[in-house]
Backbone as numpy.savetxt, mean C-alpha at the origin, in Angstrom:
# Nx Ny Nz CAx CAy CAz Cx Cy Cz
-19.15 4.15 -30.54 -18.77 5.00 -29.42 -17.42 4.53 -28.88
-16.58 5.48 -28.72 -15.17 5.16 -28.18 -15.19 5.16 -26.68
-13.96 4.51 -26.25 -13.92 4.38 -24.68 -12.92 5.55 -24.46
-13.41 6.08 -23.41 -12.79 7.76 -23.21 -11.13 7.09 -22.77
-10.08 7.95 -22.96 -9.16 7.65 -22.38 -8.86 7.90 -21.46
-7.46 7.58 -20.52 -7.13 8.21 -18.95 -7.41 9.99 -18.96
-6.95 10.51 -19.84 -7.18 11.75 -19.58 -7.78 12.28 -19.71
-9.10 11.59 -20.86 -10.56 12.39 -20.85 -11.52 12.04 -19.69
-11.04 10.99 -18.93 -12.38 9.97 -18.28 -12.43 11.04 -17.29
-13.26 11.97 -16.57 -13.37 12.77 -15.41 -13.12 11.85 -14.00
-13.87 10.81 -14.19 -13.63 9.96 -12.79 -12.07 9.46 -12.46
-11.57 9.04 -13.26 -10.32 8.37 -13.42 -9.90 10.00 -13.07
-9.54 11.03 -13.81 -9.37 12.11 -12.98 -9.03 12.45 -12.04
-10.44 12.33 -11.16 -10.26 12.30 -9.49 -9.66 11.59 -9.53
-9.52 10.36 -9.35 -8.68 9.26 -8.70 -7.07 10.39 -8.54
-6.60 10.49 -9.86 -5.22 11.10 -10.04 -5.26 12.09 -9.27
-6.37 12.95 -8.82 -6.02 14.18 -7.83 -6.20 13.56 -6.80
-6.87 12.98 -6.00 -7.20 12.51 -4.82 -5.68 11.70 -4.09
-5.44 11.04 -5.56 -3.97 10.42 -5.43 -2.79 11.43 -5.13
-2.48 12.42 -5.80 -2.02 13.72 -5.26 -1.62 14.18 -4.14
-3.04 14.47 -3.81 -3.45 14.90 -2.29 -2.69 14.10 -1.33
-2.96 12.94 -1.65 -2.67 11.96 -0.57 -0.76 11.67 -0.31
-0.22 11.70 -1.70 1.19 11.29 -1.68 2.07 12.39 -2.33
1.72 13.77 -2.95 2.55 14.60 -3.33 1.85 15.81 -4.05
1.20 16.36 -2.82 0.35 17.77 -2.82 1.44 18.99 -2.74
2.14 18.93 -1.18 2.91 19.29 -1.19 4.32 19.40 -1.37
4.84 20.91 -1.31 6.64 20.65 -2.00 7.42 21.23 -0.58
8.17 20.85 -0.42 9.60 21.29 0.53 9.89 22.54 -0.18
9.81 24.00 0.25 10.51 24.89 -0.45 11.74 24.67 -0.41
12.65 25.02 -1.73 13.74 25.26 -2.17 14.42 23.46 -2.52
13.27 22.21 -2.48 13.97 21.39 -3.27 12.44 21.06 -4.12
12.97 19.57 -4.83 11.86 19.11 -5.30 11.24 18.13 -4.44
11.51 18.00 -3.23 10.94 16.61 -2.60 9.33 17.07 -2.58
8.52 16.56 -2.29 6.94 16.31 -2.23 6.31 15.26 -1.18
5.26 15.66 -0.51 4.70 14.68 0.73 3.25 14.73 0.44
2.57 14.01 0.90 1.05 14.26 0.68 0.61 14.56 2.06
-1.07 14.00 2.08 -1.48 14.05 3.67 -0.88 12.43 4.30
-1.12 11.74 3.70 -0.78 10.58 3.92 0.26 10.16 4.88
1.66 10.84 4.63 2.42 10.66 5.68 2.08 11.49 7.14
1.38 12.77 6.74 0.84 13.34 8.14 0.06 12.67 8.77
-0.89 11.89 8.14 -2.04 11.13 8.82 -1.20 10.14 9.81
-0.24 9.83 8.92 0.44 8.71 10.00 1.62 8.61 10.87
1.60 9.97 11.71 1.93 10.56 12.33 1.01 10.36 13.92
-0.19 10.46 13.36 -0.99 10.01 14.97 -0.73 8.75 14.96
-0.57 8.37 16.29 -0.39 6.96 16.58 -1.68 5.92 16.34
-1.66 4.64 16.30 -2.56 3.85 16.14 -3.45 4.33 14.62
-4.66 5.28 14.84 -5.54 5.13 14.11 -4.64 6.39 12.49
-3.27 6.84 12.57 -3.19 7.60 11.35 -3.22 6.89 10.39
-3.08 6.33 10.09 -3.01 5.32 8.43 -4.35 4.63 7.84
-5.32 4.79 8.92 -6.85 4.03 8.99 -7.52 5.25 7.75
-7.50 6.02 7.81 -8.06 7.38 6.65 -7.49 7.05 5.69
-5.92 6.75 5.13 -5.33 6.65 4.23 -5.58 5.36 3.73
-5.32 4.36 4.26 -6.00 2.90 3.52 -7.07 2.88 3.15
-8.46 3.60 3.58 -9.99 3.29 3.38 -10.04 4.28 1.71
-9.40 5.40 1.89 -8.84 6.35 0.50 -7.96 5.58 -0.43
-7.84 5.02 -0.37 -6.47 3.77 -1.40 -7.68 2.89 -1.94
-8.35 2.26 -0.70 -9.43 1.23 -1.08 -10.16 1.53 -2.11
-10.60 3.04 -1.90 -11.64 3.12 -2.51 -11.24 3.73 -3.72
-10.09 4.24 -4.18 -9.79 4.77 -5.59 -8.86 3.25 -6.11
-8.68 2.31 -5.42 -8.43 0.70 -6.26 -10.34 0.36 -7.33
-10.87 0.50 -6.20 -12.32 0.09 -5.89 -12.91 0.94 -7.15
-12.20 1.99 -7.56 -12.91 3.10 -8.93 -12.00 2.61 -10.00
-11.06 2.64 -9.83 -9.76 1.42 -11.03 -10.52 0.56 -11.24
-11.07 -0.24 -10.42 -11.76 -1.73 -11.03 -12.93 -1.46 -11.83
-13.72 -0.41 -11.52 -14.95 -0.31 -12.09 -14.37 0.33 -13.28
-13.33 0.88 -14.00 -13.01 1.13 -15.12 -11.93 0.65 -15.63
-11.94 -0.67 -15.51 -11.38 -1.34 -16.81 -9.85 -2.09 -16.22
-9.73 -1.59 -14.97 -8.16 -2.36 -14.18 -8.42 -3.83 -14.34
-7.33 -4.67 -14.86 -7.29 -6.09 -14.88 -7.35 -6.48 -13.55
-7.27 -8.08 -13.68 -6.88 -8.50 -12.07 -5.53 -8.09 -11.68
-4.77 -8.59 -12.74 -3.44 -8.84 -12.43 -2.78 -7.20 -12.07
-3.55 -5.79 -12.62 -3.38 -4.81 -12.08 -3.91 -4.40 -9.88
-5.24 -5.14 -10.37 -5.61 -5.17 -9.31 -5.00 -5.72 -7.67
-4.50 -6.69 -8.43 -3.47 -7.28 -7.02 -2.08 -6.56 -7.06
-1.53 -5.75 -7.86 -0.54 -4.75 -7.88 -0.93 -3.59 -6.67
-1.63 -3.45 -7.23 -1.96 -2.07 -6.60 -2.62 -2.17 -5.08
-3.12 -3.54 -4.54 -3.35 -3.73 -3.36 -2.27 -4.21 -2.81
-1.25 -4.68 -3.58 0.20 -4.80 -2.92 0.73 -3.86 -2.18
1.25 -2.99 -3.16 1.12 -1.43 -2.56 0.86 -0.87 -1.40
-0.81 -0.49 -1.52 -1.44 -0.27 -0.97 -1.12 -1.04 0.70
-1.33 -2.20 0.61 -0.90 -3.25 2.10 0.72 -2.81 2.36
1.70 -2.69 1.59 2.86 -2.65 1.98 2.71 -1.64 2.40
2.44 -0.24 1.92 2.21 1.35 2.35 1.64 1.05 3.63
0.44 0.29 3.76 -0.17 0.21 5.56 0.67 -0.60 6.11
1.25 -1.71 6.09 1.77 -2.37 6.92 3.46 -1.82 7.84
3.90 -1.33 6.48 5.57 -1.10 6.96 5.21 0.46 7.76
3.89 1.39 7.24 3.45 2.78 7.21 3.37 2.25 8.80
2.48 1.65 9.89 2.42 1.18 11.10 3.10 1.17 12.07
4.76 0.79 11.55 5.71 0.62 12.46 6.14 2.30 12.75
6.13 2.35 14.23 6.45 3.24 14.83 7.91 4.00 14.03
8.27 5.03 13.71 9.62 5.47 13.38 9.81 5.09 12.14
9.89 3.92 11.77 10.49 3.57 10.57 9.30 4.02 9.73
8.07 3.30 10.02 7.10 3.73 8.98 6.77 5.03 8.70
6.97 5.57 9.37 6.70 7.54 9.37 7.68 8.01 8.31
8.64 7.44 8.21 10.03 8.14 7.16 9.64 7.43 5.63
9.23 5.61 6.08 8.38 5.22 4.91 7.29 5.78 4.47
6.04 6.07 4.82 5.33 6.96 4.77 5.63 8.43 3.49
6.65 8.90 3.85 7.11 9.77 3.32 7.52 9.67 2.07
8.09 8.25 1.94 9.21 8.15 0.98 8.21 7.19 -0.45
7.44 6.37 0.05 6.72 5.49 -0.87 5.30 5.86 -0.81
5.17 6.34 -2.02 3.77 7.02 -2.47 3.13 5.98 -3.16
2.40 5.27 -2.04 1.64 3.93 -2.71 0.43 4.73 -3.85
-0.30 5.59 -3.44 -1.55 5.83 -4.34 -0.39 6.73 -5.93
0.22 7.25 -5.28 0.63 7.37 -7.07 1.49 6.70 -7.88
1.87 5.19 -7.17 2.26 4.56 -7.77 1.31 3.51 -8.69
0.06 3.25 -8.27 -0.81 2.86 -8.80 -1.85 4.20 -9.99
-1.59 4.93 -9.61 -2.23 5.84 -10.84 -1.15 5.43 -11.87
0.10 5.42 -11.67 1.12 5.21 -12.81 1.11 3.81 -13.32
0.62 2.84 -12.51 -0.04 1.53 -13.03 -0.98 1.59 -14.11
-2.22 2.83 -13.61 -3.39 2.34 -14.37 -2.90 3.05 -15.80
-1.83 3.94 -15.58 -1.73 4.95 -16.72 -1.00 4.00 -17.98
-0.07 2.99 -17.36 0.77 2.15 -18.10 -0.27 1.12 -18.89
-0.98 1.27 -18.14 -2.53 -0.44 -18.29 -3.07 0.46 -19.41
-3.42 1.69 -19.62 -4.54 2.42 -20.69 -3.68 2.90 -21.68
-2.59 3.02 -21.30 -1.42 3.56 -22.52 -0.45 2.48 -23.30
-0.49 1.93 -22.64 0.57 0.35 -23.32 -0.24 -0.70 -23.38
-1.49 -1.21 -22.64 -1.89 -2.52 -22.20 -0.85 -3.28 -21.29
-0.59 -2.61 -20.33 0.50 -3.95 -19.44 -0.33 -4.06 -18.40
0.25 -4.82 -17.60 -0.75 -5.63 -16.25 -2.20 -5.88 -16.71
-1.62 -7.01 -18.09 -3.47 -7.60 -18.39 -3.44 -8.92 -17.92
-4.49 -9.79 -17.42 -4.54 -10.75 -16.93 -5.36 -10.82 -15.51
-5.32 -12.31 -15.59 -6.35 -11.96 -13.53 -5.55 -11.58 -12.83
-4.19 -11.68 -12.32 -3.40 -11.59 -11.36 -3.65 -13.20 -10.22
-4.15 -14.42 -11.27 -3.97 -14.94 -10.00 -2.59 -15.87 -10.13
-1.68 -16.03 -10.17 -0.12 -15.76 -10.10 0.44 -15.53 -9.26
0.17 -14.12 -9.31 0.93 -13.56 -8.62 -0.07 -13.40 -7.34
-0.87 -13.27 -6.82 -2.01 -13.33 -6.27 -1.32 -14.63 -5.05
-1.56 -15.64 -5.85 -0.88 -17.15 -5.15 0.14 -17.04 -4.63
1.78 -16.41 -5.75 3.15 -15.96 -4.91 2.77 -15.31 -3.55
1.91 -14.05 -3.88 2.10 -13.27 -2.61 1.42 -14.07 -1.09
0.08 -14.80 -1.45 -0.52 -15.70 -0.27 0.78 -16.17 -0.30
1.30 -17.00 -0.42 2.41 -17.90 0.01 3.57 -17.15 0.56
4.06 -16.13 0.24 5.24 -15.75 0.91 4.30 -14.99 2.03
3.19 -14.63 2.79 2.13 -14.03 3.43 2.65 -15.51 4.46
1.87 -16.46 3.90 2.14 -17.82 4.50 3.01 -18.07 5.14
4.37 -17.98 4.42 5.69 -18.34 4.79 5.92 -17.40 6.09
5.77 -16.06 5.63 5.98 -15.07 6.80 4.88 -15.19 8.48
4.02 -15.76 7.99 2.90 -15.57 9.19 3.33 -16.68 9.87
3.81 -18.04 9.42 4.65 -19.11 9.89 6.13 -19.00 10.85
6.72 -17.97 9.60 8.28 -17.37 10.57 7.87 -16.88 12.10
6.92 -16.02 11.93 6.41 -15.17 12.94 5.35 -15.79 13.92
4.77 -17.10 13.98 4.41 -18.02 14.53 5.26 -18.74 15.41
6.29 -19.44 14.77 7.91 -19.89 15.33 8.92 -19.05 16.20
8.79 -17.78 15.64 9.52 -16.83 16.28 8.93 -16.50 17.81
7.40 -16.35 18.01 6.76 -15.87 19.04 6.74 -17.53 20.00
6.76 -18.36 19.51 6.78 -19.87 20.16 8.22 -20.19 20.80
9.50 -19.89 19.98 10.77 -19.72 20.69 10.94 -18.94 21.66
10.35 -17.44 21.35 10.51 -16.25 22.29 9.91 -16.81 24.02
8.51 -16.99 23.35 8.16 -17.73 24.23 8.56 -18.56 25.28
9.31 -19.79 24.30 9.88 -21.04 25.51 11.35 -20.33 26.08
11.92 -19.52 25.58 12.91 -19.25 26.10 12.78 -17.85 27.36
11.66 -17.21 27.26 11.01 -16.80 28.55 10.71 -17.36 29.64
9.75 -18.50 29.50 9.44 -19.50 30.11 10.53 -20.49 30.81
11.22 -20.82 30.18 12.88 -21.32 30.55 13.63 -20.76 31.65
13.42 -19.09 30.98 14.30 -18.34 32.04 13.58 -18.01 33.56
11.88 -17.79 33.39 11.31 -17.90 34.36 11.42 -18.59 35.20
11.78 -20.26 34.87 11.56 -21.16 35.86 12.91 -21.28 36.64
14.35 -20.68 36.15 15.50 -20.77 36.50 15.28 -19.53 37.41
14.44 -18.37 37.39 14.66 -17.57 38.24 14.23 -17.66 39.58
14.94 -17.47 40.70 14.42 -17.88 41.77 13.52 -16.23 42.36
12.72 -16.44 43.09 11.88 -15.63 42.95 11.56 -15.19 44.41
């Protein structure tokens, strides 16, 4: 018995439409640009991007159950986290949003993984790079809020009140 490929597997399928939906359903008449729901979702403040990550999760979460390596697997939650994290920031992320189609960049992962064999391996590598520069950054931003800090505090006590 053969293992169905990307384009026969029906489940893997969905994934690719669902992926669609989400990052390039629709077209801009009169160019080629394309948006999904994804950037609309994150348009409401606070909770828009909460629908779109749990939808990422869970078509990573159907990749794994058919055959995604690790080392694909931590790709595509890269993604996925960068799409939510930078997607968050007020203004900027809304235009990001738009512009970086995390879920179909990972369908084009899994398509490269079933058509070439690339991203084979656990991913723990790269897995480790990314904790560590995570590290490095949660540290900057530790230091940064501790300066901000004393130099508030500084100015407080010089202010006469």
């Amino acid at each position: 018995m053969s293992v169905p490929t990307f384009n026969q597997d029906d489940r893997l399928q969905w994934v690719e439409r669902v992926s669609r939906l989400l990052d390039s359903q629709f077209r801009v008449p009169g160019t080629n640009w394309r948006f999904g729901l994804d950037p609309i979702m994150g348009l409401l403040p606070v909770v828009g991007g909460l629908p779109s990550l749990a939808v990422s999760g869970l078509l990573i979460m159907t990749m794994m159950r058919h055959g995604a390596s690790g080392n694909l697997v931590v790709r595509m939650v890269f993604n996925v986290v960068l799409d939510a994290l930078i997607g968050a920031i007020p203004i900027v992320g809304n235009i990001f949003d738009f512009a970086y189609k995390a879920n179909n960049r990972n369908v084009a992962l899994l398509r490269a993984h079933y058509a070439e064999g690339k991203h084979q391996g656990s991913g723990k590598g790269l897995l480790l790079v990314l904790a560590l520069v995570l590290l490095a950054l949660g540290g900057l931003l530790v230091w940064a809020a501790w300066w901000l800090g004393s130099v508030l505090w500084n100015w407080g006590e010089s202010v006469q009140w």
